XYZ file of C-alpha atoms in Angstrom:
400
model
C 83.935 84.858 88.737
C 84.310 85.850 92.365
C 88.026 85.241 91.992
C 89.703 88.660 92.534
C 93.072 87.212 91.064
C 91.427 86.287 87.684
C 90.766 90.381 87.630
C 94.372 91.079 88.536
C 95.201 88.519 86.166
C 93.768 90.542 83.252
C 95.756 93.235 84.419
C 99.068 91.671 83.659
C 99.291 90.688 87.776
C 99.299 88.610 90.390
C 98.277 87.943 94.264
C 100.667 87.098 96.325
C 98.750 86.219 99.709
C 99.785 86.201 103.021
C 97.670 85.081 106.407
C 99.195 87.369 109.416
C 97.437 87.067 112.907
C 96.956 89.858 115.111
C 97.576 90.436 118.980
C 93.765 89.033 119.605
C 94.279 86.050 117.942
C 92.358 86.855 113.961
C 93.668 85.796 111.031
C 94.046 88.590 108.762
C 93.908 87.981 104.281
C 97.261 90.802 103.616
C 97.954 90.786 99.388
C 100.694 91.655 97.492
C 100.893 92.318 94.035
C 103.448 91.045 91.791
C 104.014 90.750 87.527
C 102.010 87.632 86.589
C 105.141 86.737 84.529
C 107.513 86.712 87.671
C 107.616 83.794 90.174
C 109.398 86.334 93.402
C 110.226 89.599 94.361
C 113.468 91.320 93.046
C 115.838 93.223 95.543
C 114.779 96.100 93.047
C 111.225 95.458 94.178
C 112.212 94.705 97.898
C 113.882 98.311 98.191
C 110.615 100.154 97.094
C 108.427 102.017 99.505
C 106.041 100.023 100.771
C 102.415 101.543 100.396
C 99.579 99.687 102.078
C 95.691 100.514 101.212
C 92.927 100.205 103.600
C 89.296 99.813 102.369
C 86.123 100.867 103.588
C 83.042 99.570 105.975
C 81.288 96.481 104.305
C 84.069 96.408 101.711
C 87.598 94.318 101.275
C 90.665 95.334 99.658
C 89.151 94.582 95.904
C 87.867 97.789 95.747
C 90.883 99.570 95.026
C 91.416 97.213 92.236
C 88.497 95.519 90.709
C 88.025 98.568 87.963
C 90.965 97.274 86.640
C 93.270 99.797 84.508
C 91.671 102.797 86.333
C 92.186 101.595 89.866
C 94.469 103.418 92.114
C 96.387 100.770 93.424
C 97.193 98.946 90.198
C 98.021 102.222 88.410
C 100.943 102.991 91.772
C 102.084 99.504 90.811
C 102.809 100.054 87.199
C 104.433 103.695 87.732
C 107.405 100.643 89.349
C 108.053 103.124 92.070
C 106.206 101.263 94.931
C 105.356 98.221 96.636
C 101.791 97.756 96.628
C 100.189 95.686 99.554
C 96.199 95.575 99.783
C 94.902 94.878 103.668
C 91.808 93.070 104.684
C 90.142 94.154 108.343
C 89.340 91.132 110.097
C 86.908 87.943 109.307
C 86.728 89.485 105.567
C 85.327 86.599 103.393
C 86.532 83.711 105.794
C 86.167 84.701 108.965
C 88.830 82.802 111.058
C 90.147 83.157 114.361
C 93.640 81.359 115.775
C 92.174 81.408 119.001
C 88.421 80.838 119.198
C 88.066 78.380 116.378
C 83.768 78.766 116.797
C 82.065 81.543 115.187
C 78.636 80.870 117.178
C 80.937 82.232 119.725
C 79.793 85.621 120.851
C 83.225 86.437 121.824
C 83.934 85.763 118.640
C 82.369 88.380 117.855
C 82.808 90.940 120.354
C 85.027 93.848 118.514
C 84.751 97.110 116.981
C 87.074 99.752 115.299
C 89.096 100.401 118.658
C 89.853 96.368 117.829
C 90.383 97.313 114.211
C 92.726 99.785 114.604
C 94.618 98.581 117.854
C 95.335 95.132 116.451
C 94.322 94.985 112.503
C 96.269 97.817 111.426
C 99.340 97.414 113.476
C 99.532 94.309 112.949
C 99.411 94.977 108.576
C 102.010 97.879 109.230
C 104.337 95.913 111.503
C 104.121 92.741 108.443
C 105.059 94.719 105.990
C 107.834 96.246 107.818
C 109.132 92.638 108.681
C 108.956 91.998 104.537
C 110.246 95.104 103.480
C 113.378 95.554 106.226
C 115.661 96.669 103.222
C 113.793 99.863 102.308
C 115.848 102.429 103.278
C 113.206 104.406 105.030
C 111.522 101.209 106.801
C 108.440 103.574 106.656
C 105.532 103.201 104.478
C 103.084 105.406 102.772
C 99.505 104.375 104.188
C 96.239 105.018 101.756
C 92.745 104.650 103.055
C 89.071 104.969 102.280
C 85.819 105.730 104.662
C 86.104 103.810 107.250
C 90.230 103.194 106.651
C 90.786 106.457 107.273
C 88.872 106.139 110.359
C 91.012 103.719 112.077
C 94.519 105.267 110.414
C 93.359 108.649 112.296
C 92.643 107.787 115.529
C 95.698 105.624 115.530
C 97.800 108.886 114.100
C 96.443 110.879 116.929
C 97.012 108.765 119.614
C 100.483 107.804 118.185
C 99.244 103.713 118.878
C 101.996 101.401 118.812
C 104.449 104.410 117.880
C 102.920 104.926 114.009
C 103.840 107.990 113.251
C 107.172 107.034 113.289
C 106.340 104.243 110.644
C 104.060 106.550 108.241
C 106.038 108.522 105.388
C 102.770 109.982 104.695
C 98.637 109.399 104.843
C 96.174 109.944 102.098
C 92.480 109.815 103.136
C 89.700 109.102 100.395
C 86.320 110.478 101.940
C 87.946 110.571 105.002
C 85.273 109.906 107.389
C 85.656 111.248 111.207
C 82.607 113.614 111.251
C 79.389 112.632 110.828
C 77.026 114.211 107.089
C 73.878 114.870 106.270
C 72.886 111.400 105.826
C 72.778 110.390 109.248
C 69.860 113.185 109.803
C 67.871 112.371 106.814
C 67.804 108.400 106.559
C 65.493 107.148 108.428
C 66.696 103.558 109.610
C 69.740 105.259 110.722
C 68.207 107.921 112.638
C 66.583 104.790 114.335
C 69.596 102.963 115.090
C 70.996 105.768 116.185
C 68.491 106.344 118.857
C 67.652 102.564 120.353
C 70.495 101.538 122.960
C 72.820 98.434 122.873
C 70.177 95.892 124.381
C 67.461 97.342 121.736
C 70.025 96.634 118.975
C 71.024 93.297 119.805
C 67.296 92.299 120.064
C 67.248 93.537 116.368
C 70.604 92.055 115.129
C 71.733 89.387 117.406
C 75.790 89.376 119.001
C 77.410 88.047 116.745
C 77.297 88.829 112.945
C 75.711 91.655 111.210
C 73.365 90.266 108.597
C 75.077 86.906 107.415
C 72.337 86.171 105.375
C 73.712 88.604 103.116
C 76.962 86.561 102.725
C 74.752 83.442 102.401
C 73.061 84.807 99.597
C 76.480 85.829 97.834
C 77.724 82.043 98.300
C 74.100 80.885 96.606
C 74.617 83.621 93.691
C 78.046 83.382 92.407
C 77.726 80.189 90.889
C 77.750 81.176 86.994
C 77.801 84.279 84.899
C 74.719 85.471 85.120
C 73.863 84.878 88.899
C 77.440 86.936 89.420
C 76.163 89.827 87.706
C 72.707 89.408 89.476
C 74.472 89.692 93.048
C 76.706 92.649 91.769
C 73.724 94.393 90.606
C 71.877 93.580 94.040
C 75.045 95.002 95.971
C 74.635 98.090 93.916
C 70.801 98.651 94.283
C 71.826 97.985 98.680
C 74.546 101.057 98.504
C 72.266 102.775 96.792
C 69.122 102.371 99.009
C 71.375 102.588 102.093
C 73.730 105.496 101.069
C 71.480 107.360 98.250
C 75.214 106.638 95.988
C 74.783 106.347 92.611
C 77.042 105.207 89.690
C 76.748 108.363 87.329
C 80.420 108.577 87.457
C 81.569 105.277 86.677
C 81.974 102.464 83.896
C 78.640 101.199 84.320
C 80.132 97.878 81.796
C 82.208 97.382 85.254
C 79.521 98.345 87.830
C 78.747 94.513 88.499
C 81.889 93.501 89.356
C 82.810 96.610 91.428
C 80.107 95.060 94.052
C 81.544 91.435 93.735
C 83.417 91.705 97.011
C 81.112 93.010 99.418
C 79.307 92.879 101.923
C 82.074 91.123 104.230
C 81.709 89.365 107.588
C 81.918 92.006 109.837
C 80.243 92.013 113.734
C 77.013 93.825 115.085
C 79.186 95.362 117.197
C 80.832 97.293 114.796
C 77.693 98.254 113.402
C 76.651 99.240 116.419
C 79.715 101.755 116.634
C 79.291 103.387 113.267
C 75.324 104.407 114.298
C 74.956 104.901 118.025
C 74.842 108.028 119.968
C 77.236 107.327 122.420
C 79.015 109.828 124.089
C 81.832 107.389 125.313
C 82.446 106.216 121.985
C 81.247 105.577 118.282
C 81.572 107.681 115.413
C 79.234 110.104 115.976
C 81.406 111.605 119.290
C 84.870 109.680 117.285
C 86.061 113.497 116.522
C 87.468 113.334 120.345
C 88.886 110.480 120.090
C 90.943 111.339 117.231
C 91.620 114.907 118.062
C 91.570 113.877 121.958
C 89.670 116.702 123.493
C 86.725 117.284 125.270
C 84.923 119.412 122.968
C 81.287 118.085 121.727
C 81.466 119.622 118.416
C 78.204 117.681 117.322
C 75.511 118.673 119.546
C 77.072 121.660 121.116
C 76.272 124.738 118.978
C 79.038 126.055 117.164
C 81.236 124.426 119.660
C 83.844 124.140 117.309
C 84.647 127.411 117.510
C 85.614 126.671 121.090
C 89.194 127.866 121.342
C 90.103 125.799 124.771
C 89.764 122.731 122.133
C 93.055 121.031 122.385
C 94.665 117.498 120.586
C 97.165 115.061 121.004
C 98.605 116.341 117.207
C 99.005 120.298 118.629
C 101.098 118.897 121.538
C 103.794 116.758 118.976
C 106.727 117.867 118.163
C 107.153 118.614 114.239
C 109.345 115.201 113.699
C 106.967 113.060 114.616
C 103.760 115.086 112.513
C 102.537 112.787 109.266
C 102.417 114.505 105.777
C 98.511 114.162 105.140
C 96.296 114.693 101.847
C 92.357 114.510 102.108
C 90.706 113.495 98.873
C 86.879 115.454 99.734
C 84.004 115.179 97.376
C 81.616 117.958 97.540
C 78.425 116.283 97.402
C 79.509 113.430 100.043
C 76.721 113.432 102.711
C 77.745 110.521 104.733
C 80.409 112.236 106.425
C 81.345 116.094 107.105
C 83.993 117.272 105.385
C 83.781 120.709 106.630
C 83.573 119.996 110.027
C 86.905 117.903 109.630
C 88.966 121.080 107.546
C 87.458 123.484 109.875
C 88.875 121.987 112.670
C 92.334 121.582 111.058
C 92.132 125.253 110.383
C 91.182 125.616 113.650
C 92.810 123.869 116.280
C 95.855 121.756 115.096
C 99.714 122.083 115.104
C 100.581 125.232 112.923
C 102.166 123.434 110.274
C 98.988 121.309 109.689
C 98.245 124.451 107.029
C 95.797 123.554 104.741
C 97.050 124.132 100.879
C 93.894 123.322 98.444
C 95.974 120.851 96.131
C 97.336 122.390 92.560
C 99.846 121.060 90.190
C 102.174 124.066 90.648
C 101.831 123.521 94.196
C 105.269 122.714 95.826
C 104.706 119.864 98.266
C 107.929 118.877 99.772
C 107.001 121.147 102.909
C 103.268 120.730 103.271
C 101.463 119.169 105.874
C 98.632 118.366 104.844
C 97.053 118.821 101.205
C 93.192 118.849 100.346
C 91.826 118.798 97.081
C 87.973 119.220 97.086
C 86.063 117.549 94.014
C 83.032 119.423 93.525
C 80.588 116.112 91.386
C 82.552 113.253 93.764
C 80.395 111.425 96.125
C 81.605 108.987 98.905
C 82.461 106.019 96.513
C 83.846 108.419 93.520
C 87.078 108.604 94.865
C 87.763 104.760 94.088
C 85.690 103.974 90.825
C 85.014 107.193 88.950
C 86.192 107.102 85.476
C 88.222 110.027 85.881
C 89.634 108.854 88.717
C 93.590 108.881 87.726
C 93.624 112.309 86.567
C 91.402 113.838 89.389
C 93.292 111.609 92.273
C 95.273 109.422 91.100
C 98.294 111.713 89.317
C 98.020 114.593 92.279
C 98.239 111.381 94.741
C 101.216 110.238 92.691
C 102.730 113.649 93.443
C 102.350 114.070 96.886
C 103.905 110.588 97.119
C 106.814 111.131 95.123
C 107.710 114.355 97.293
């Protein structure tokens, strides 16, 4: 089934699902989990620390949660310490707008991760928040993957809507600000990445990237075996796209761990993630989230720069969030050494990077990294070891 609450419901859970709209009018899919055996929250549950997750590009909040037992989220839930909410970027499966009610409407479509993190993630933040206004901290604890991390970051560095002061702490998995390997060696990305806007549209169109892929999920998900077929189609796409592969996982579950993506999401924001632009897209996003002027892609060993200079070096320590980096070593879609180099480099002092250890004392660290030398880009969510490699550390870090 393509039902993610009949895969909660094996877990002893339940959705609890609430539509939220954001400052530009979308309708955004926010979950909650709850005991399948309880009908409402307790005040016990109320007054837990909220702790939202953010998924990746092409994905939706079921994939913290669709390998069941060994997902991150649903192990947090049953440690009864937090209060586990599971965001959805906008348009997800259902695409729906408050204000422009026509999705042959290029304005419809005419947003990108500045949009994404300006009015999706505030607005998930500022709803849970609203919910959870008993918590004594009225902070929560913010998780995010790929492209997640992407739009908690910039919004960290340029403080958007006051977050900092909302965040107890961030944890990125394959946090994704520089660009790998990948985007040199593929070959349909290193031609997206060198035709211009009008060049791209001609290609893709204005409004939706690719809904035929969508179509095809709604024509494939009508019994058992056509699920299966789709989730093994989703798989074989990753893996063309991204050269991912599932060595690491429960291959019985590797079906269902493609179920929930593709989602809707615009050409637009395709068009950020693999154009050159100097202005903006996530090949130059490093300035934007460290807000300098320094190229540090195509300027040779420009990192090195030491006039580089950040909104995070220039905050007092009050307002700095408690970070931990989940990095897989043979991740070639982004550059994780580009990203720790420049936190060695360049940012606020007590930004020290401490590789992670279980006799590491964390109440007074900044920001944690622990390095997994066989982890690719999608490890850190569905690898079978994934709740002793992240999940307990992660767990850790939290409770400090």
């Amino acid at each position: 089934t393509c039902d993610l609450g009949y895969y909660i419901a094996l877990e002893n859970l339940k959705l609890v699902r609430y539509k939220i709209i954001t400052e530009d009018g979308f309708i955004l899919n926010l979950y909650r989990l709850l005991n399948r055996d309880e009908d409402k929250y307790t005040t016990e549950q109320n007054n837990r620390i909220p702790v939202l997750f953010l998924h990746g590009l092409l994905q939706s909040s079921a994939s913290f949660v669709t390998n069941g037992k060994d997902s991150l989220a649903i192990n947090l839930f049953n440690s009864n310490k937090y209060d586990i909410w599971l965001g959805n970027n906008r348009c997800f499966f259902d695409k729906k707008s408050y204000v422009l009610k026509n999705d042959n409407n290029p304005n419809f479509w005419n947003w990108d991760l500045n949009q994404m993190y300006q009015n999706d993630l505030s607005s998930m933040i500022n709803f849970i928040l609203k919910v959870n206004n008993n918590n004594n901290t009225n902070k929560i604890n913010l998780i995010a993957h790929s492209q997640g991390t992407t739009q908690s970051l910039i919004s960290i560095s340029n403080n958007h809507e006051n977050i900092s002061s909302k965040l107890v702490c961030f944890v990125a998995l394959s946090p994704a600000i520089y660009k790998g390997k990948l985007f040199d060696k593929k070959i349909f990305i290193i031609f997206l990445n060198s035709i211009n806007l009008f060049f791209f549209r001609l290609f893709f169109g204005i409004l939706s990237f690719m809904p035929i892929m969508l179509n095809i999920r709604k024509l494939l998900v009508k019994n058992h075996y056509s699920i299966k077929i789709f989730g093994f189609l989703g798989y074989l796409m990753f893996n063309f796209l991204f050269d991912w592969n599932d060595k690491l996982w429960d291959r019985n579950l590797r079906n269902r761990l493609f179920l929930f993506s593709p989602v809707y999401i615009s050409s637009k924001l395709i068009f950020w993630w693999l154009n050159d632009n100097e202005n903006d897209g996530f090949i130059n996003c490093s300035r934007k989230v460290f807000n300098d002027d320094i190229d540090y892609i195509h300027e040779n060993n420009s990192i090195k720069n030491n006039n580089a200079k950040n909104n995070l070096n220039n905050t007092n320590n009050k307002s700095l969030v408690p970070m931990f980096f989940f990095i897989g070593n043979k991740d070639d879609l982004v550059s994780n050494d580009l990203l720790i180099e420049h936190f060695e480099q360049f940012e606020n002092h007590n930004y020290k990077i401490k590789d992670y250890t279980f006799n590491t004392e964390t109440s007074s660290i900044i920001l944690c990294v622990k390095r997994i030398p066989n982890y690719s880009h999608l490890d850190v969510l569905w690898a079978k070891d994934v709740l002793e490699t992240i999940g307990d550390p992660m767990s850790q870090f939290l409770d400090s």
